Tab-separated table of C-alpha atoms and ligand atoms in Angstrom:
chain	number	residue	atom	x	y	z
A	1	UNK	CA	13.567	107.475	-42.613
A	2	UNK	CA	14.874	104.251	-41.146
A	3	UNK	CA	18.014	104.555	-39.569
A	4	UNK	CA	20.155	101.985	-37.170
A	5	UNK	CA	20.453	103.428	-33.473
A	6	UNK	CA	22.905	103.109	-30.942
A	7	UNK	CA	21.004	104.328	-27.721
A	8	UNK	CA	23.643	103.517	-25.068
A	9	UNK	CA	27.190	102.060	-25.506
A	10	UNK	CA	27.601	98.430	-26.087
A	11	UNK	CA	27.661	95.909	-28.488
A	12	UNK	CA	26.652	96.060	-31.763
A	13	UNK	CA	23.587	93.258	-30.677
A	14	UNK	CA	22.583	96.534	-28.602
A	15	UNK	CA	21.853	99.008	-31.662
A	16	UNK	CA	18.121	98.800	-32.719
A	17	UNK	CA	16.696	99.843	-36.585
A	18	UNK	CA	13.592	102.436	-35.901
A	19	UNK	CA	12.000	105.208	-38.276
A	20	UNK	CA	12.875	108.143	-37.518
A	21	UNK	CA	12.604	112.277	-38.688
A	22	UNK	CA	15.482	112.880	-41.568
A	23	UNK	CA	18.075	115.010	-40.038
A	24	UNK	CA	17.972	119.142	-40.732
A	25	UNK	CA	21.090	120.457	-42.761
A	26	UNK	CA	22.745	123.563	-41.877
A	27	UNK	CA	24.487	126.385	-43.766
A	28	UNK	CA	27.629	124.792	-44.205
A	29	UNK	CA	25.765	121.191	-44.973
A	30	UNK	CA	24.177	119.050	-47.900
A	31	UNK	CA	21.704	116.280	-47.436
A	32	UNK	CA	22.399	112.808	-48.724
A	33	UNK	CA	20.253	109.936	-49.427
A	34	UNK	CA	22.551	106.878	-48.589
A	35	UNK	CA	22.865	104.443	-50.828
A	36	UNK	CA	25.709	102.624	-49.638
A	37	UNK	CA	28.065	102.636	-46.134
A	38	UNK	CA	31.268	101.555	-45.576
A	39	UNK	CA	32.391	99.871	-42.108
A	40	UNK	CA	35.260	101.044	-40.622
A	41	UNK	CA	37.317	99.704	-37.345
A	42	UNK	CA	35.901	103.208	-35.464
A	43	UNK	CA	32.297	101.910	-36.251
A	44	UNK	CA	33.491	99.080	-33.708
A	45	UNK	CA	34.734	101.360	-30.983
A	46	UNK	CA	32.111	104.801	-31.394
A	47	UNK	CA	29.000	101.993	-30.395
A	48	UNK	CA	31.101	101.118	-27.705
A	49	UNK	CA	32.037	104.229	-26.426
A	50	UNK	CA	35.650	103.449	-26.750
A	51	UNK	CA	36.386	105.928	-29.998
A	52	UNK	CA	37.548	109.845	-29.522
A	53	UNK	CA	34.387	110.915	-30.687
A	54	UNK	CA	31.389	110.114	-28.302
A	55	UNK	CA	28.000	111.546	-30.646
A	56	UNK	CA	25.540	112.355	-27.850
A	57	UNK	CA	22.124	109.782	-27.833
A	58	UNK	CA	20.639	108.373	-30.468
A	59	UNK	CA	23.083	108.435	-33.147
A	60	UNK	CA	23.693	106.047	-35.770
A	61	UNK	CA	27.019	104.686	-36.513
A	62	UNK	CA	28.812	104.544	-40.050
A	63	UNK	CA	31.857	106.831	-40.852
A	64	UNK	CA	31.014	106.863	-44.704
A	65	UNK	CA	29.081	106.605	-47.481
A	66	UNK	CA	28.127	107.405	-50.970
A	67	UNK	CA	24.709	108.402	-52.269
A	68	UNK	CA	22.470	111.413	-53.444
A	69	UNK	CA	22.644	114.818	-52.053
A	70	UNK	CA	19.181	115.898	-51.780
A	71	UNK	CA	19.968	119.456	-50.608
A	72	UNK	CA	22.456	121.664	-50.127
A	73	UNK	CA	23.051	124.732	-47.710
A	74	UNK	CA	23.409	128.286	-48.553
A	75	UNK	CA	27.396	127.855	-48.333
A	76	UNK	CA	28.075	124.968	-50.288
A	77	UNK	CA	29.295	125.631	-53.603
A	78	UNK	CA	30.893	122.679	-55.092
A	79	UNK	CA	27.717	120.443	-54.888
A	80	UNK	CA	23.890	120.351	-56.328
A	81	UNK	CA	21.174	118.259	-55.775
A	82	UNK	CA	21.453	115.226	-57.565
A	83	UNK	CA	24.700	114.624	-57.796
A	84	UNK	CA	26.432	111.721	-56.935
A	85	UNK	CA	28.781	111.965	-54.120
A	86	UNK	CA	31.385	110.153	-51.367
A	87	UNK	CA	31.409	111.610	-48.056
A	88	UNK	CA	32.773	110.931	-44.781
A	89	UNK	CA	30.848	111.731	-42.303
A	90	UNK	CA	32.399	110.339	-38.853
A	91	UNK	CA	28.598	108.678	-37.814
A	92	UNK	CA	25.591	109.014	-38.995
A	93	UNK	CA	25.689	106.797	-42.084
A	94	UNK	CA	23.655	103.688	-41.451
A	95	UNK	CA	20.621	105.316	-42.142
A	96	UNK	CA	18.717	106.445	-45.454
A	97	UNK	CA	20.010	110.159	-45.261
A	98	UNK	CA	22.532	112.021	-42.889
A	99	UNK	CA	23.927	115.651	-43.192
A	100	UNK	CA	27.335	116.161	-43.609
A	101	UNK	CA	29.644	119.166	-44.186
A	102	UNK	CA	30.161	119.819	-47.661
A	103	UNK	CA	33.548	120.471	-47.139
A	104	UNK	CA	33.898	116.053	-46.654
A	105	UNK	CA	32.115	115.394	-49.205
A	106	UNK	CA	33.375	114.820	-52.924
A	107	UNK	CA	31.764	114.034	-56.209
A	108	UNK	CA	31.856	109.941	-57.278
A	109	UNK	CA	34.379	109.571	-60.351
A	110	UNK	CA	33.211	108.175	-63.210
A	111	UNK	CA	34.065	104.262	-62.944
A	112	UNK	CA	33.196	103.504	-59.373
A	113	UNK	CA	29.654	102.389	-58.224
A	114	UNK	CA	27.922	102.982	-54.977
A	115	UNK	CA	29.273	100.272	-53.082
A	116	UNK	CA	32.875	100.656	-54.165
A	117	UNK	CA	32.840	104.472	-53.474
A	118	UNK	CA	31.248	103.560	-50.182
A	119	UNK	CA	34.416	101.612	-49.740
A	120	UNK	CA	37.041	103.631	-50.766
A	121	UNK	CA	37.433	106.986	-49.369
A	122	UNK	CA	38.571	106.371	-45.440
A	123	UNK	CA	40.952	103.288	-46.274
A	124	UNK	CA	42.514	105.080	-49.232
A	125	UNK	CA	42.657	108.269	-48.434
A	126	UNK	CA	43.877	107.478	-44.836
A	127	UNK	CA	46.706	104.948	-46.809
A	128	UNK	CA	47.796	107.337	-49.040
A	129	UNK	CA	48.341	110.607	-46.693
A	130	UNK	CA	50.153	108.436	-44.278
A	131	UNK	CA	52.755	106.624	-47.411
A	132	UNK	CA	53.001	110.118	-49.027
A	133	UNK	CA	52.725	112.727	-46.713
A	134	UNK	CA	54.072	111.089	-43.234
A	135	UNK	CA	56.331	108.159	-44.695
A	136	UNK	CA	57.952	109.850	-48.111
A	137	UNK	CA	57.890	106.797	-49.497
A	138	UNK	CA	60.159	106.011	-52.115
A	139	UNK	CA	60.502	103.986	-55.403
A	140	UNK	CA	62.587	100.886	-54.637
A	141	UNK	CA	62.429	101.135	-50.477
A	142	UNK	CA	60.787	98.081	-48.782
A	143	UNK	CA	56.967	99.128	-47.102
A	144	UNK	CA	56.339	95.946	-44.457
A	145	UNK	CA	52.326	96.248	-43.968
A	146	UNK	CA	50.755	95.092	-41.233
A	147	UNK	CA	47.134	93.372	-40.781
A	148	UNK	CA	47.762	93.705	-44.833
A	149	UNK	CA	44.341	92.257	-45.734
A	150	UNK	CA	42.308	94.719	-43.800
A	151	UNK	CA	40.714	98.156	-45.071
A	152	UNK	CA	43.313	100.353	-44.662
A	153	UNK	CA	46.259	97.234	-44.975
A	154	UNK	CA	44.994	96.077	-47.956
A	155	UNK	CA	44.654	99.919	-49.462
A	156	UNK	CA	48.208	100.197	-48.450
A	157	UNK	CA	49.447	97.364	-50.367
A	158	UNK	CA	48.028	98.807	-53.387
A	159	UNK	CA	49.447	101.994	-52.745
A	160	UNK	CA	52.736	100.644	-52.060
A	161	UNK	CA	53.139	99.275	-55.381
A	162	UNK	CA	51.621	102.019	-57.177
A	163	UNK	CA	54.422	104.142	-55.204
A	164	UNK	CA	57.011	101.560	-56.467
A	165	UNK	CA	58.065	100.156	-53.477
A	166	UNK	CA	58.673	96.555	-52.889
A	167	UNK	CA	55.596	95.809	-50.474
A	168	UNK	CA	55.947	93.161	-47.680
A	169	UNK	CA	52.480	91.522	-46.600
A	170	UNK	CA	51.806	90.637	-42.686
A	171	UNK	CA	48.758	88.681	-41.486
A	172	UNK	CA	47.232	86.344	-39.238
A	173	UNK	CA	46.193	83.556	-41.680
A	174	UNK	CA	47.306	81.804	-44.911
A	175	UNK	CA	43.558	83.164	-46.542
A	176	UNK	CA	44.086	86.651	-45.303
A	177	UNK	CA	47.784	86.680	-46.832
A	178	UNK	CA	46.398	85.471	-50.521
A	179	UNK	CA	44.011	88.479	-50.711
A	180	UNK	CA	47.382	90.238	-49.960
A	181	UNK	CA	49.036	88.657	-52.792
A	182	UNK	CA	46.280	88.974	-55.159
A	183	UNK	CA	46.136	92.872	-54.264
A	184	UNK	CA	49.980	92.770	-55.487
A	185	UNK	CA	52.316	92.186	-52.736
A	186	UNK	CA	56.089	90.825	-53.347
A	187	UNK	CA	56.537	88.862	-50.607
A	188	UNK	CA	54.279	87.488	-47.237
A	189	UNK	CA	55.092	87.174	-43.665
A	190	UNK	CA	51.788	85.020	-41.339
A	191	UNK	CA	53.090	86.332	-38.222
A	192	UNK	CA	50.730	83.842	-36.246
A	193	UNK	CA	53.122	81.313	-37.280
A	194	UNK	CA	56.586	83.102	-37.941
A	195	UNK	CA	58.342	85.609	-36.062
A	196	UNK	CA	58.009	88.636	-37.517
A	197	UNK	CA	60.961	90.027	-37.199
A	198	UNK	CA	62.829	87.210	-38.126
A	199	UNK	CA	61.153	87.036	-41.508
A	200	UNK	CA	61.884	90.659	-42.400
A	201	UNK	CA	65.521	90.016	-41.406
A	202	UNK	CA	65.448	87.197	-44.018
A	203	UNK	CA	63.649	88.477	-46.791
A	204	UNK	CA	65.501	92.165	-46.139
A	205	UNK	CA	69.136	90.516	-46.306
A	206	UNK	CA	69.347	91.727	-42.626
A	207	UNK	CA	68.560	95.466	-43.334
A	208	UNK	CA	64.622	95.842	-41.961
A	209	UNK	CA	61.733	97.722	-43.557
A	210	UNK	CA	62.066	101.456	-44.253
A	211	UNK	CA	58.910	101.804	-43.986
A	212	UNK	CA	56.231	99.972	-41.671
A	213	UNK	CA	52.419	100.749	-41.692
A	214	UNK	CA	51.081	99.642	-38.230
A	215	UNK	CA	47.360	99.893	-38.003
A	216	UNK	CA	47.093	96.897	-35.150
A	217	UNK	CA	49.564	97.999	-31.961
A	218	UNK	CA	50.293	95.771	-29.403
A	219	UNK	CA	52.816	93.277	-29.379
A	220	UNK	CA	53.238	93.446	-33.451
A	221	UNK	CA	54.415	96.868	-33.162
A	222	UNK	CA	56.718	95.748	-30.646
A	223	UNK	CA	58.128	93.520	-33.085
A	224	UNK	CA	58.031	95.838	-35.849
A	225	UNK	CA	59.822	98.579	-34.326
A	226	UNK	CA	62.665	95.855	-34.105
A	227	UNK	CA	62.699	95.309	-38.080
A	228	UNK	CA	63.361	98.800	-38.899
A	229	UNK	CA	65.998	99.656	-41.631
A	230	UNK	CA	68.372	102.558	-40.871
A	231	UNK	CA	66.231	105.986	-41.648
A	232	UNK	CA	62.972	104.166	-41.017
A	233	UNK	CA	59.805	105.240	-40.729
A	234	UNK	CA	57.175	103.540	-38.691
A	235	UNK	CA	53.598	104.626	-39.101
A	236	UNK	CA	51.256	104.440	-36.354
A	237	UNK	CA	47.807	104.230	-37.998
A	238	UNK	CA	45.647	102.669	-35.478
A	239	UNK	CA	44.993	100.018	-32.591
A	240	UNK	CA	42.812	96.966	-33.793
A	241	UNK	CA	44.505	94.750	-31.102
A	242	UNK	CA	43.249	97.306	-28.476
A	243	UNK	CA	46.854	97.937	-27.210
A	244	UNK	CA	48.261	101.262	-27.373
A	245	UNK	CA	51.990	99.840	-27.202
A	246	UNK	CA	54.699	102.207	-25.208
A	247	UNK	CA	58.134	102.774	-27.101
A	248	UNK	CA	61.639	102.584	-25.349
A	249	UNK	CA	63.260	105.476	-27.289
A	250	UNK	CA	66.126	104.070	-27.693
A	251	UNK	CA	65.478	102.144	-30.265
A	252	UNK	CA	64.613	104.881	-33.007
A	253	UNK	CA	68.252	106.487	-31.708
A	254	UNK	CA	70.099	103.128	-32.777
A	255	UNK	CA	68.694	103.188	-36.165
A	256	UNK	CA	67.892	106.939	-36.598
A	257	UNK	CA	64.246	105.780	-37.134
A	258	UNK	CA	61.138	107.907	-36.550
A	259	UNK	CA	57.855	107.094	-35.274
A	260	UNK	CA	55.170	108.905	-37.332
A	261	UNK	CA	51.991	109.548	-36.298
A	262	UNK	CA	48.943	109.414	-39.074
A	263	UNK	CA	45.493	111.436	-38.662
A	264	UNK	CA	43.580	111.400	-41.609
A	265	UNK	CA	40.870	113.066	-40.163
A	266	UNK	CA	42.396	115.976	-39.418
A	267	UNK	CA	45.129	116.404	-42.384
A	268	UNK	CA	41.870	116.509	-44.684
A	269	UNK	CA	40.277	119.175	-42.477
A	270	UNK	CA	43.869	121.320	-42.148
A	271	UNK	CA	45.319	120.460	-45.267
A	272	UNK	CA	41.947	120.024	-47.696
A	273	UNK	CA	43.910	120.686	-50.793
A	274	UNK	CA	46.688	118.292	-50.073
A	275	UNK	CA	43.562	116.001	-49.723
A	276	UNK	CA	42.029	116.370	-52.960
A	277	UNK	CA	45.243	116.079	-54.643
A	278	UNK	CA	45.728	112.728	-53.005
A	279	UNK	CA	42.290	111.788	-54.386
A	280	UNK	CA	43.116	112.724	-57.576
A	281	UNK	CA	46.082	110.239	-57.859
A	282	UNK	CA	44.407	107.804	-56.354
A	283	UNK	CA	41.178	108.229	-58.816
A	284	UNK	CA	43.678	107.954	-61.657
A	285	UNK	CA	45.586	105.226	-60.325
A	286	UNK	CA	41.849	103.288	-59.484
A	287	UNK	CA	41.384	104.258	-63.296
A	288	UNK	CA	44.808	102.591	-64.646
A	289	UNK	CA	43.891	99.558	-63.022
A	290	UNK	CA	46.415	100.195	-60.320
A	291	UNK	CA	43.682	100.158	-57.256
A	292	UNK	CA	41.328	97.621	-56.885
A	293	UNK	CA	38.959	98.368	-53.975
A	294	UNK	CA	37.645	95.099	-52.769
A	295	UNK	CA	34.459	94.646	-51.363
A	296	UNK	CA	34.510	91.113	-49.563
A	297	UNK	CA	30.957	91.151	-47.712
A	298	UNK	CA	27.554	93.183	-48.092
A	299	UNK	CA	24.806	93.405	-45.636
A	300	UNK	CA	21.396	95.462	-45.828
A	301	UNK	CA	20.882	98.020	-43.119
A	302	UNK	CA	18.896	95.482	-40.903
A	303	UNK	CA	21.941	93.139	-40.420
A	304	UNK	CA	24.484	96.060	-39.764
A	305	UNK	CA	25.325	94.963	-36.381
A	306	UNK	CA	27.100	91.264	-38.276
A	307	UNK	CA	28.382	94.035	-40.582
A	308	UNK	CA	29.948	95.718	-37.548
A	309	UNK	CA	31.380	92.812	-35.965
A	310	UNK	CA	32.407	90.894	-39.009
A	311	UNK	CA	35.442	93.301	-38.544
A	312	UNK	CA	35.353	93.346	-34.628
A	313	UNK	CA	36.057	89.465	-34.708
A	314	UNK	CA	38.535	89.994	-37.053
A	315	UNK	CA	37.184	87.723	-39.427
A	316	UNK	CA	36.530	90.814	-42.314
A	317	UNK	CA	38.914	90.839	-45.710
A	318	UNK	CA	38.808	94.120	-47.604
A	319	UNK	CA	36.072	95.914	-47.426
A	320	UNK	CA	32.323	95.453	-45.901
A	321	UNK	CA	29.604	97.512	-46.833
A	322	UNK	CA	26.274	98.166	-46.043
A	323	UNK	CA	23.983	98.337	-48.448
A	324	UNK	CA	21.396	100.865	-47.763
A	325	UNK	CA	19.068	100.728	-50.749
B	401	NAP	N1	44.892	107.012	-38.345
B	401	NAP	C1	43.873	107.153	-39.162
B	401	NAP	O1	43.675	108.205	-39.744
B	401	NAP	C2	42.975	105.966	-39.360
B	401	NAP	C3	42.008	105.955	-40.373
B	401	NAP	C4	41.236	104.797	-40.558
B	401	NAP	C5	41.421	103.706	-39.717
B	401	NAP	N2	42.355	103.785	-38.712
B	401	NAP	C6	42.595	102.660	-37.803
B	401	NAP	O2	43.204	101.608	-38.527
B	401	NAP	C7	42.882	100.378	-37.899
B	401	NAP	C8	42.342	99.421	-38.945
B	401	NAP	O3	41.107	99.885	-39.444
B	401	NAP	P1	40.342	99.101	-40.629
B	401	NAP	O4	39.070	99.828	-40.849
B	401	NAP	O5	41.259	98.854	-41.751
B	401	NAP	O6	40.014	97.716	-39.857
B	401	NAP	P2	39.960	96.198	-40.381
B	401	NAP	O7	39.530	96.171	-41.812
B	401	NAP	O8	39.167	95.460	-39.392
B	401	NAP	O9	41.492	95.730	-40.325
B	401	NAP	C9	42.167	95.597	-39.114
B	401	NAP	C10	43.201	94.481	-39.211
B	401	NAP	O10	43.855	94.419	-37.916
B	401	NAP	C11	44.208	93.087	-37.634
B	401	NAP	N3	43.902	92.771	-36.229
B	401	NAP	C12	44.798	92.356	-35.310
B	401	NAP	N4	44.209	92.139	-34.128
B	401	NAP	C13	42.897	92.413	-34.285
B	401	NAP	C14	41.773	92.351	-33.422
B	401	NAP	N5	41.898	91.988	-32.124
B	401	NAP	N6	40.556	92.682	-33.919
B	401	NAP	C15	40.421	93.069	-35.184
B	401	NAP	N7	41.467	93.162	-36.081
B	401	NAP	C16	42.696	92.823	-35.621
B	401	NAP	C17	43.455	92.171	-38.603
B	401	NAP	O11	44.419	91.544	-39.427
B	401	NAP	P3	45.112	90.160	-39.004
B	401	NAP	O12	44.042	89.209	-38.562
B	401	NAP	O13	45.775	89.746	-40.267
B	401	NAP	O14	46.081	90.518	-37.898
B	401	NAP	C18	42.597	93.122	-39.446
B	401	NAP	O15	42.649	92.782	-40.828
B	401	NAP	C19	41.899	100.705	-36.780
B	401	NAP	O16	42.610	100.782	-35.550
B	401	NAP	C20	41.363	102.063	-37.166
B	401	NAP	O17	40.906	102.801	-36.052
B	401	NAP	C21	43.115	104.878	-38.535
């Protein structure tokens, strides 16, 4: 099978496409013929060496897709060969099969295509354990999103409004901000131009956010931490800046905030039933209309290195895929 390698950390120019044997599936596994990938920030950082999983040499990167299972081990029960399926599988899925554990791996509603299913699991699911499980969001409470036109940003708009909250989008550009509208957000902060917490003062009559999904860090979390409404919640979902920022305590004591920490990863592993119920809201929401996954970009397996660093120089909207066949 052809599959994209990463032999030794660096940048994505540094991964190579070779053929290769198809990988062997254990007990616990099925096989799937890719069809479709979907890039995530991590596929950035695991090439790089810079993620908290480190796949020993060669691996391929790619935390998802959605294709065929070809076979299935001797302990899966909820799959067969040919069905069509979603599956994270951490790495491994820029290539034309990988084996994954059957336990992350869920059959394709009805409604959603290759590409769009490729595109959907990670940012939703990760967008709607952290608003449901770690926020409690609730109808009528303001959600301030950060980098709001990325994967998991833009998934959290959605989700916001589907919630019933009154969703505040935060980008870096007046482009980036209109994908945010057009995904449904009330209002729009471009914090490359504004202060940040100065517009949520303004558009919160003074109060903050009560809820604030953070999947950049660095200085904007320093901000946001400083436009929280009494009984916030601020979710720390991830690090595209590439600062982990440090928190003076204090400030959650002033406004009886808490800073909430969001693993998708692991809740679906510990909590898999809390996982699929997620999924089932969010299919039915994706079926009302109410989720729109967007894919912005598609590249074939040869070019996934531009796919890879279409998001690592910032300059990705949505989702980009790689289209495998
Ligand atoms: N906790 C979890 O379970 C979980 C699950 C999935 C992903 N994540 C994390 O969530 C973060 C976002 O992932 P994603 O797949 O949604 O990525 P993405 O599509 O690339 O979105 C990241 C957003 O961050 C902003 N950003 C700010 N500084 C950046 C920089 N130096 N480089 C790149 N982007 C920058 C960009 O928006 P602006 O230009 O508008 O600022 C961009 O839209 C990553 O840190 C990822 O590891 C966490």
């Amino acid at each position: 099978m052809k599959a994209v390698l990463c032999k030794a950390f660096g940048p994505a120019e540094t991964l190579v496409l070779e053929e290769v044997a198809g990988p062997a599936i254990k007990k616990n596994e099925i096989l799937l013929e890719v069809h479709a990938a979907g890039v995530n920030f991590p596929d950035t950082l695991i090439i790089e060496g810079k993620y908290q999983f480190k796949p020993p040499f060669p691996f391929s990167p790619g935390g998802e897709a959605a294709g065929v299972v070809l076979e299935v081990g001797e302990k899966v029960e909820h799959l067969k060969a040919g069905d069509r399926v979603m599956a994270l599988t951490g790495w491994g899925s820029f290539a034309e099969q990988v084996a994954v554990p059957g336990y992350n791996v869920m059959p394709i509603p009805g409604g959603l295509d290759f590409t769009a299913a490729a595109a959907f699991g990670m940012t939703y699911g990760t967008s709607m354990h952290a608003l449901k499980q770690r926020a409690n969001l609730q109808p009528g409470e303001t959600l301030l999103v950060l980098g709001a036109s990325g994967g998991v940003g833009l998934a959290a708009v959605e989700i916001g409004k589907a919630m019933g909250a009154r969703v505040i989008a935060a980008a870096s550009s007046a482009e980036k901000l209109a994908v945010a509208k057009a995904a449904g957000a009330d209002e729009l902060i471009n914090y490359s131009e504004s202060s940040l917490k100065e517009e949520v003062k303004k558009l919160t009559g003074g109060q903050g956010a009560d809820v604030i999904y953070d999947p950049v860090g660095g200085d904007l979390f320093d901000e946001a931490i400083r436009s929280i409404a009494w009984n916030g919640r601020l979710l720390v979902v991830g690090f595209a800046s590439g600062r982990i920022p440090e928190l003076p305590v204090n400030l959650c004591l002033l406004k009886g905030a808490a800073v909430v920490g969001v693993f998708w990863g692991s809740f679906a592993q510990r909590q898999p039933q809390d996982n699929a119920a997620n999924f089932q809201q969010l299919f039915a929401w994706h079926a009302e209309g109410k989720l729109k996954p967007l894919v912005s970009q598609t590249f074939p397996l040869q070019q996934a290195a531009e796919a890879i660093n279409a998001l690592g120089q910032r300059k990705a909207v949505g989702k980009v895929v790689v289209q495998v066949r």
